[in-house]
Coordinates of C-alpha atoms and ligand atoms in Angstrom, one line a residue:
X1 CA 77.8 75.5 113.3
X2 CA 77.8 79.3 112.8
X3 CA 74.3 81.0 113.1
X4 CA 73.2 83.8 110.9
X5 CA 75.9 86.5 112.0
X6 CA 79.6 87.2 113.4
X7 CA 79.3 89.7 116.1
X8 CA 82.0 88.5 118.2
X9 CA 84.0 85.4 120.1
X10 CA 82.9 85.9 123.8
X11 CA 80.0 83.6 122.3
X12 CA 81.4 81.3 120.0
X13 CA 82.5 77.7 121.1
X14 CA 86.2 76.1 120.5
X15 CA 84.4 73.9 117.7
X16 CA 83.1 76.9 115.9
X17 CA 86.8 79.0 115.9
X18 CA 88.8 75.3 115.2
X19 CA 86.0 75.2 112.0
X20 CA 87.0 78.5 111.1
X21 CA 90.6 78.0 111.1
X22 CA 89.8 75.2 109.4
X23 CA 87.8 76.4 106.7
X24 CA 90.4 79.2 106.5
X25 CA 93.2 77.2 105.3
X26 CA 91.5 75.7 103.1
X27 CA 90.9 78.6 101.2
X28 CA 94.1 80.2 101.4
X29 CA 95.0 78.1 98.2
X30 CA 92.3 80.5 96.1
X31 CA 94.6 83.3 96.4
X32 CA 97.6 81.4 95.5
X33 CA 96.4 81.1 92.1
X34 CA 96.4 83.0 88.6
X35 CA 92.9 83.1 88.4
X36 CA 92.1 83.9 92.2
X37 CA 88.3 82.8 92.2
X38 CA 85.7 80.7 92.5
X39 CA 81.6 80.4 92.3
X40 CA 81.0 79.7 95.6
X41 CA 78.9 82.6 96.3
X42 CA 77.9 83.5 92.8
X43 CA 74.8 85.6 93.1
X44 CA 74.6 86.7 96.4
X45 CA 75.2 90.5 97.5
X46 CA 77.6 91.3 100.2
X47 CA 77.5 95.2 101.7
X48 CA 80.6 96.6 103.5
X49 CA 79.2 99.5 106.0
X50 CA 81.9 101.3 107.5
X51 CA 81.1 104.2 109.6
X52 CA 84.5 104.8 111.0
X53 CA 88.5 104.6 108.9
X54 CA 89.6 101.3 107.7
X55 CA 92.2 100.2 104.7
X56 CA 92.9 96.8 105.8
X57 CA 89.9 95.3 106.9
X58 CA 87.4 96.7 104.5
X59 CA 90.0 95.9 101.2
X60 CA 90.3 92.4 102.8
X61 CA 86.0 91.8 103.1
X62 CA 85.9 93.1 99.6
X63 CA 88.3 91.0 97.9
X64 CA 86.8 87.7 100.4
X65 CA 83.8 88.3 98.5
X66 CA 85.1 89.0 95.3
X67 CA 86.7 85.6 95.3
X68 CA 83.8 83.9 96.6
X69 CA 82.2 85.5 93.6
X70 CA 79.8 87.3 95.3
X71 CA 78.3 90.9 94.3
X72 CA 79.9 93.7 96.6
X73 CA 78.5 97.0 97.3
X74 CA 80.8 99.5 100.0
X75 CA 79.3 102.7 101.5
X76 CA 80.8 105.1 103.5
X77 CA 80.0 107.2 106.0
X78 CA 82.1 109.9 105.0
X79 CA 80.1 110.1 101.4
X80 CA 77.1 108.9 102.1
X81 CA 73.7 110.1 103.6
X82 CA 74.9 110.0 107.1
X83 CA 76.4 113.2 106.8
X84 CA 72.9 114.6 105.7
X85 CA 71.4 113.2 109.4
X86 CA 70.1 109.6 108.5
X87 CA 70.5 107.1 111.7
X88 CA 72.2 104.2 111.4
X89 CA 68.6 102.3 111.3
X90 CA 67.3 104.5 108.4
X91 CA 70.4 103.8 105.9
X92 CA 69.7 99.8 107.3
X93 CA 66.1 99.9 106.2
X94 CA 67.3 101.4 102.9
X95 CA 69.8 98.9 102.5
X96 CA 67.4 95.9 103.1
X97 CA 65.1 97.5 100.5
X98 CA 67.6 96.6 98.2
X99 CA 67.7 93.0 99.3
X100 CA 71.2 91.6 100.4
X101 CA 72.6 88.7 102.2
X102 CA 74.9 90.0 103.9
X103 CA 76.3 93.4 105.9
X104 CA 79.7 94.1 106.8
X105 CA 79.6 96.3 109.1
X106 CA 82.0 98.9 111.0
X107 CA 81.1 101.6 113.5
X108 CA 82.3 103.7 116.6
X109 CA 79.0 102.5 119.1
X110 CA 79.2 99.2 120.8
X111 CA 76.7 96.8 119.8
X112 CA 75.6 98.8 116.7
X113 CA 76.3 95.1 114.9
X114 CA 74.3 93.3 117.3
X115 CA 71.2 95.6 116.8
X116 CA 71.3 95.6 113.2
X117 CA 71.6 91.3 113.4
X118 CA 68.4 92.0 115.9
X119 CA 66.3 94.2 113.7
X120 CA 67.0 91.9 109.9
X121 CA 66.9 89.1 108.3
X122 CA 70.6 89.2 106.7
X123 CA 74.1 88.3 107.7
X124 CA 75.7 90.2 109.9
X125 CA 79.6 90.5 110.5
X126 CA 81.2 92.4 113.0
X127 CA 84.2 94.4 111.5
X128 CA 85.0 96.5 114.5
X129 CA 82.3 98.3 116.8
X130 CA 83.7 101.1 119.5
X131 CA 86.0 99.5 121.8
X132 CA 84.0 95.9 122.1
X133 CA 84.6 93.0 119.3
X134 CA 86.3 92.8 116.2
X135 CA 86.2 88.8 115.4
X136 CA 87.5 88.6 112.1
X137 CA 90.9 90.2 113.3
X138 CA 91.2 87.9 116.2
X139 CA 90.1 84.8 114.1
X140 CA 93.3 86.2 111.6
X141 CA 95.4 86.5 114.6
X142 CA 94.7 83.0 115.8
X143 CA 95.2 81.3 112.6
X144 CA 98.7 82.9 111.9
X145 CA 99.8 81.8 115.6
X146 CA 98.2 78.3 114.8
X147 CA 100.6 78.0 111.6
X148 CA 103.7 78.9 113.7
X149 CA 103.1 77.2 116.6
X150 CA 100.6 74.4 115.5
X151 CA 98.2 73.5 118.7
X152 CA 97.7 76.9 120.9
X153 CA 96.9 75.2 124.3
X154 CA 99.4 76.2 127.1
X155 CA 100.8 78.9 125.1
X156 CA 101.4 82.4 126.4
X157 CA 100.3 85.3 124.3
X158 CA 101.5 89.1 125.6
X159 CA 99.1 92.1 124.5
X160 CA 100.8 95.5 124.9
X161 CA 99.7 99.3 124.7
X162 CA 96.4 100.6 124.6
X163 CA 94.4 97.2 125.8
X164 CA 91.8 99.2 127.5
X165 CA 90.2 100.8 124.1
X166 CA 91.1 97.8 121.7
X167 CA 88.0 95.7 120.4
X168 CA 91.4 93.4 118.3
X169 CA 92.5 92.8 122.1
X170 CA 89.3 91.8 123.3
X171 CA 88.1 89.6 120.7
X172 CA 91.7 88.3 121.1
X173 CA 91.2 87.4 124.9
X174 CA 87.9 85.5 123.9
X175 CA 89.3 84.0 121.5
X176 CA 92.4 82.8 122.7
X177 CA 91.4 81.8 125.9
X178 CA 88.8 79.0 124.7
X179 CA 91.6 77.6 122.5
X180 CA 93.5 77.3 125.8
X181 CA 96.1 79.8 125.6
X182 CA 96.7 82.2 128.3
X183 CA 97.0 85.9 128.0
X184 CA 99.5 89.1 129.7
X185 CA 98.5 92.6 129.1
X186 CA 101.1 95.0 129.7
X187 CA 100.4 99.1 129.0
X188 CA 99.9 102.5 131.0
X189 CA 97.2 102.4 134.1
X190 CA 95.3 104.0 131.9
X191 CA 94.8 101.8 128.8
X192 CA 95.9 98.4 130.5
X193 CA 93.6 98.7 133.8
X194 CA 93.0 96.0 136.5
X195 CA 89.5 95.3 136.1
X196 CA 90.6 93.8 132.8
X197 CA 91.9 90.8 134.9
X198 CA 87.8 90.1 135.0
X199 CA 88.5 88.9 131.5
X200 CA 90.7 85.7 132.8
X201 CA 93.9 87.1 131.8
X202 CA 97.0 88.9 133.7
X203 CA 97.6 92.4 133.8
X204 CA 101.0 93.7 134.1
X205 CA 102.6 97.3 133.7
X206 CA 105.6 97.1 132.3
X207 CA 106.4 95.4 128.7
X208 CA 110.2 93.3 130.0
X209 CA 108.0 91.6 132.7
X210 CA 106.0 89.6 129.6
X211 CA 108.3 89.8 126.9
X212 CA 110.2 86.8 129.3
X213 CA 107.7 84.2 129.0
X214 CA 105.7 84.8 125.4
X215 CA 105.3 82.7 122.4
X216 CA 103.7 86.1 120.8
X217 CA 103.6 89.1 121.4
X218 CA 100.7 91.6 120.4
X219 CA 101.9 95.4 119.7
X220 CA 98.4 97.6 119.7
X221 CA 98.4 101.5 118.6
X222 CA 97.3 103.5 121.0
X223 CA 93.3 104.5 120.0
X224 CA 94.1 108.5 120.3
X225 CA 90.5 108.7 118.8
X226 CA 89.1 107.0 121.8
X227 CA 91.4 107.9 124.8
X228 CA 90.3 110.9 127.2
X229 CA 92.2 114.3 127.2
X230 CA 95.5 113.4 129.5
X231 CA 95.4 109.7 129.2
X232 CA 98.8 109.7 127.7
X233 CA 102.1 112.0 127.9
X234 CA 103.7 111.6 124.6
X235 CA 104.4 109.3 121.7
X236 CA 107.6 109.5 122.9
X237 CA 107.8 108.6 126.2
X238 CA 105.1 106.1 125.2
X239 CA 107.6 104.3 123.4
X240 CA 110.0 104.6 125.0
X241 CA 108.3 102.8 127.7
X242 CA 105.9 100.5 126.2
X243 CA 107.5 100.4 122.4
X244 CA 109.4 97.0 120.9
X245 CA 112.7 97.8 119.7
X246 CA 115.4 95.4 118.9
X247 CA 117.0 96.0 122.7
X248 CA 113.8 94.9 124.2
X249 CA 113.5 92.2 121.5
X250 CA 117.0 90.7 122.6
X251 CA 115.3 90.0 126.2
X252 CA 112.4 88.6 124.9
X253 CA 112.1 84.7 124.6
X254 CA 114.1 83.1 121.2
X255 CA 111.9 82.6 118.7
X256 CA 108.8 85.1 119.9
X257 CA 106.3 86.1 117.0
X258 CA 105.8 89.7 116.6
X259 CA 102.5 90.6 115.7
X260 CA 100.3 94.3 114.8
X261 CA 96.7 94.5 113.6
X262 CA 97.5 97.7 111.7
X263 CA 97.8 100.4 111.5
X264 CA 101.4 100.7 113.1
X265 CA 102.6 103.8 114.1
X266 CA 105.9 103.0 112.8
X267 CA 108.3 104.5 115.8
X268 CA 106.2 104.1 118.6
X269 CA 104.8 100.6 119.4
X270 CA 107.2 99.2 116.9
X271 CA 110.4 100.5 115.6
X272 CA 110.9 100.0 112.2
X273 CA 113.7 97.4 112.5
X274 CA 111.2 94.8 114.5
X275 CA 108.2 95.6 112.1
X276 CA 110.1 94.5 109.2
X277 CA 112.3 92.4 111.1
X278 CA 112.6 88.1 110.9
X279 CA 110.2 87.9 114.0
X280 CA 107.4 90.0 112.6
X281 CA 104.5 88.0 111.0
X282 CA 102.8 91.0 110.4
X283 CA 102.1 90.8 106.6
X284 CA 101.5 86.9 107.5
X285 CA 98.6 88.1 109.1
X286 CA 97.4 90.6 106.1
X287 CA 97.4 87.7 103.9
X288 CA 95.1 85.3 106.5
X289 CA 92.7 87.9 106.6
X290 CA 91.5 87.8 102.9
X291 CA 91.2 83.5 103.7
X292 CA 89.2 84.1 107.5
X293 CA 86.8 86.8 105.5
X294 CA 86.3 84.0 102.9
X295 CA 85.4 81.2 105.4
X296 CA 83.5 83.8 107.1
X297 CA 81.2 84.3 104.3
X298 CA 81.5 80.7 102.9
X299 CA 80.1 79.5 106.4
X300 CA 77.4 82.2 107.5
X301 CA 76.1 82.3 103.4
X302 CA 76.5 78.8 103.3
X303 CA 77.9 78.1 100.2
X304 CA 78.1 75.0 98.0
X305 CA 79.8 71.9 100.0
X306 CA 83.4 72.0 100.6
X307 CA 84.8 68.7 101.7
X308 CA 87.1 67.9 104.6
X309 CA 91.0 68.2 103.6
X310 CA 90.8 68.9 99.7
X311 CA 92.5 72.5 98.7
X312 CA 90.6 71.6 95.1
X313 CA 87.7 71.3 96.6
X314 CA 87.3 75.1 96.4
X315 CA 88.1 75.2 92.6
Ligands
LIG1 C1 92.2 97.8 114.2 C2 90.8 98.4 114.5 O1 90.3 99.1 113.6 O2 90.3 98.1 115.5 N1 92.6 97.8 112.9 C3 92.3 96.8 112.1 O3 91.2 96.5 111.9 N2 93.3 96.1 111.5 C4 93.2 98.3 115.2 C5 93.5 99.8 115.1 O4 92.8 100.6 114.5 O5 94.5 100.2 115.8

């Protein structure tokens, strides 16, 4: 059972990710359909807060939502009172005024999630906070590695680039570790460093030494946003170390899943022939998200009954 709020997986039990999954694929049917909704949530209020960019991940909360039926609200930093001064905790108190159920919420400080879920009664859901968690990604991730390659014990999943800034990468670890699958990061000393093995995974440097022995491999972009001044030469020799190409891809293990969060820097960690190529499930994963976002909010609003193994059971 999920409590009030998603702020991450370092947390969660295998029972509480399997029921997401779960729930996930249940409601993967809703967007299959003509009329792509249904009354779960009818009445309740969901808020997306972002304080930093996001296309994918805000679109996908929104349209969750929508097809749950629920009321959505977005703000965003960039239009909003933050650039006048308010604090985070101010636009929260004005927020609650209005009484939701529910805050989405995206920001560049660490635990900014965890102190709003302190501080309030509603829902809170982690969408990405500094370089810590971002569940609903991972959860995505897992589920479109569970439909390839059904049961993810004893797999091996390689994380490359920028590990060291990436909250997708650590919710990842969490994540995939208590579902029993192991982990090799592979990047620069500067984004992939040792004290990351503290995590229970591997850490190698270069990208041929994990290719070998993945089910899935993991491309990250490199956070330029959060890196320090002279963490990184250029995008160039970047990728030409650390990119995919189809070369590389050829030396990787048959059948290996490629795999971005977005956004990809189309050139660097992937080039464009991999990205759009048979072995990339990237799109795969796009579509998951708007089904994990609905279990999400299905579960932690706790919505109308759904029961075990019916896709109607959503209608
Ligand atoms: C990721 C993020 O914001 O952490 N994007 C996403 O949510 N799909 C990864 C990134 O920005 O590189």
């Amino acid at each position: 059972m999920l409590g009030k709020d998603l702020l991450g997986l370092r947390r969660l039990g295998v029972e509480e990710i399997t029921e997401i999954l779960d729930t996930a694929a249940h409601f993967r049917a809703v967007s299959e359909r003509r009329i792509k909704k249904v009354p779960t949530l009818r009445g309740r209020t969901v808020v997306t807060l972002f304080f930093e960019n996001s296309t994918r991940t805000r679109m996908s909360f929104d349209l969750a939502a929508k097809r749950l039926s629920a009321d959505t609200l977005g703000f965003s930093a960039s239009t909003s009172s933050t650039k006048k001064g308010e604090t985070l905790m101010d636009t929260a108190r004005n927020i609650d005024a209005m009484k939701p159920d529910a805050i989405i919420i995206r920001h560049p400080c660490s635990g900014a999630p965890h102190m709003l879920a302190r501080a309030f009664p509603w829902t809170v859901i982690n969408a990405g906070d500094g370089i810590n968690e971002h569940p609903s990604q991972a959860l995505l991730d897992m589920l479109t590695m569970r439909d390839h390659l059904g049961d993810l014990a004893g797999r091996t999943v390689a994380i490359v680039g920028d590990v060291y800034h990436s909250r997708v990468a650590r919710s990842n670890i969490f994540g995939l570790r208590k579902l029993g699958a192991s982990v090799v990061l592979a990047g620069p000393g500067t984004m992939c460093r040792p004290e990351l093995e503290q995590l229970g995974v591997r850490v190698r440097h270069r990208i041929d030494d994990v290719l070998e022995e993945a089910d899935v491999v993991m491309m990250l972009r490199i956070q330029r946003e959060r890196l320090e001044p002279g963490a990184m030469s250029t995008a160039r020799e970047y990728s030409r170390f650390y990119g995919l190409d189809l070369a590389r891809l050829r030396q990787a293990r048959p059948g290996i899943l490629v795999m971005h969060p977005g956004p990809i820097n189309r050139g660097v960690e992937l080039s464009p022939e991999v990205a759009d190529g048979s072995q990339s499930v990237i799109m795969e994963q796009v579509t998951n998200g708007v089904a994990v976002r609905m279990a999400l909010l299905y579960l932690l609003l706790g919505g109308d009954p759904l029961p075990a193994g019916a896709d109607h059971a959503v209608a």
